[in-house]
Amino acid sequence: MATAPAARAESSLPRPPGVAPGDPERGRQLVADRQRGLCLLCHSAPVGDARQQGNLAPPLAGVGGRLDEAELRLRIHDSRRVNPESLMPAYGVADAAPRVAQAWRGKTIFSAQQIEDVVAWLVTLK
């Protein structure tokens, strides 16, 4: 019995046309904001109170030395395109989480510009 070939993982995503380069300070604020992206629920990062940061996902310290902008952008936009079993939310995909409150259905967690801002900050973490 033949098995289907494994889906090929993507590795990068270019900046969308018409979206400005990111602002690292706005990106840092988005990562640190516990009401917006909730990045620190799973990740630790060189920002804020380290006691209130996650250890479920890889630390963000040094991520800019491991991944380039396009690789980071893809992981934030939809990490399942890199790893289909990823637990990370798809920040740039509307309807990525079907069981959310009606007010959030059909919306992305971050706009394309906010993703660029987060990417701009993450690449500074060498």
Coordinates of C-alpha atoms in Angstrom, one line a residue:
M1 CA 0.0 0.0 0.0
A2 CA 1.5 3.3 -1.1
T3 CA 1.6 6.3 1.2
A4 CA 1.2 9.9 0.2
P5 CA 4.3 11.9 0.0
A6 CA 4.9 14.2 2.9
A7 CA 3.9 17.8 2.4
R8 CA 7.0 19.9 1.6
A9 CA 7.5 22.6 4.3
E10 CA 8.1 26.1 3.2
S11 CA 11.1 28.1 4.5
S12 CA 10.4 31.8 3.8
L13 CA 7.8 34.4 2.9
P14 CA 8.6 37.8 1.2
R15 CA 7.3 41.1 2.6
P16 CA 3.9 41.7 1.0
P17 CA 3.7 44.4 -1.6
G18 CA 2.7 47.8 -0.2
V19 CA 3.7 47.0 3.3
A20 CA 6.4 49.2 4.8
P21 CA 9.5 47.9 6.4
G22 CA 8.9 47.1 10.1
D23 CA 9.6 49.3 13.1
P24 CA 11.7 47.4 15.7
E25 CA 10.3 49.4 18.6
R26 CA 6.7 48.7 17.7
G27 CA 7.6 45.1 17.2
R28 CA 9.2 44.9 20.7
Q29 CA 6.0 46.4 22.1
L30 CA 3.8 43.9 20.4
V31 CA 5.8 41.0 21.6
A32 CA 5.8 42.4 25.2
D33 CA 2.1 43.2 25.2
R34 CA 0.3 40.5 27.1
Q35 CA -3.1 41.6 25.7
R36 CA -2.2 41.5 21.9
G37 CA -0.1 38.6 20.6
L38 CA 0.6 36.7 23.8
C39 CA 4.0 35.8 22.5
L40 CA 5.4 35.6 26.0
L41 CA 2.8 33.1 27.0
C42 CA 5.0 30.4 25.2
H43 CA 8.3 32.2 24.5
S44 CA 10.8 34.0 26.6
A45 CA 12.4 37.1 25.2
P46 CA 14.8 39.8 26.3
V47 CA 12.0 42.1 27.3
G48 CA 9.9 42.7 30.5
D49 CA 9.8 40.5 33.6
A50 CA 11.5 37.2 32.8
R51 CA 9.5 35.5 35.6
Q52 CA 6.3 36.1 33.6
Q53 CA 7.5 34.5 30.4
G54 CA 6.9 31.1 28.8
N55 CA 9.1 28.1 28.4
L56 CA 7.0 26.0 26.1
A57 CA 8.4 27.4 22.9
P58 CA 12.0 28.2 21.9
P59 CA 13.4 31.4 23.5
L60 CA 13.5 34.4 21.2
A61 CA 16.9 35.6 22.4
G62 CA 19.3 35.0 19.5
V63 CA 16.6 34.2 16.9
G64 CA 17.8 37.0 14.6
G65 CA 21.1 35.1 14.3
R66 CA 19.4 31.9 13.4
L67 CA 16.6 33.0 11.0
D68 CA 16.5 35.8 8.4
E69 CA 13.6 38.2 7.9
A70 CA 11.7 36.0 5.4
E71 CA 12.0 32.9 7.6
L72 CA 10.8 34.8 10.6
R73 CA 7.9 36.3 8.6
L74 CA 6.7 32.9 7.5
R75 CA 6.8 31.5 11.1
I76 CA 4.8 34.4 12.4
H77 CA 2.3 34.5 9.5
D78 CA 1.6 30.8 9.7
S79 CA 4.1 28.5 11.4
R80 CA 2.2 25.4 10.2
R81 CA 3.6 26.1 6.7
V82 CA 7.0 25.3 8.3
N83 CA 5.8 22.6 10.7
P84 CA 2.3 21.3 10.2
E85 CA 2.2 20.2 13.9
S86 CA 3.1 23.6 15.2
L87 CA 1.2 24.9 18.2
M88 CA 1.9 28.5 17.4
P89 CA -1.1 30.5 16.2
A90 CA -1.1 31.7 12.6
Y91 CA -0.9 35.4 13.3
G92 CA -1.4 36.4 9.7
V93 CA -4.2 34.0 8.6
A94 CA -7.9 34.9 9.0
D95 CA -10.0 32.0 10.2
A96 CA -6.9 30.0 11.3
A97 CA -8.7 29.3 14.6
P98 CA -12.3 28.3 13.8
R99 CA -13.4 28.0 17.5
V100 CA -13.0 31.7 18.5
A101 CA -15.6 34.2 19.6
Q102 CA -17.7 35.6 16.8
A103 CA -16.0 39.0 17.2
W104 CA -12.7 37.5 16.2
R105 CA -13.8 35.3 13.3
G106 CA -12.4 36.2 9.9
K107 CA -9.8 38.4 11.4
T108 CA -6.0 38.0 11.7
I109 CA -4.3 38.3 15.0
F110 CA -1.7 40.7 13.6
S111 CA -2.0 42.9 10.5
A112 CA 0.7 42.5 7.8
Q113 CA 2.3 45.7 9.1
Q114 CA 2.4 44.4 12.7
I115 CA 4.0 41.2 11.5
E116 CA 6.7 43.4 9.8
D117 CA 7.2 45.3 13.0
V118 CA 7.7 42.1 15.0
V119 CA 10.1 40.7 12.3
A120 CA 12.1 44.0 12.5
W121 CA 12.5 43.6 16.2
L122 CA 13.3 39.8 16.1
V123 CA 16.1 40.3 13.6
T124 CA 17.9 42.6 16.1
L125 CA 18.1 39.7 18.5
K126 CA 21.4 38.3 17.4

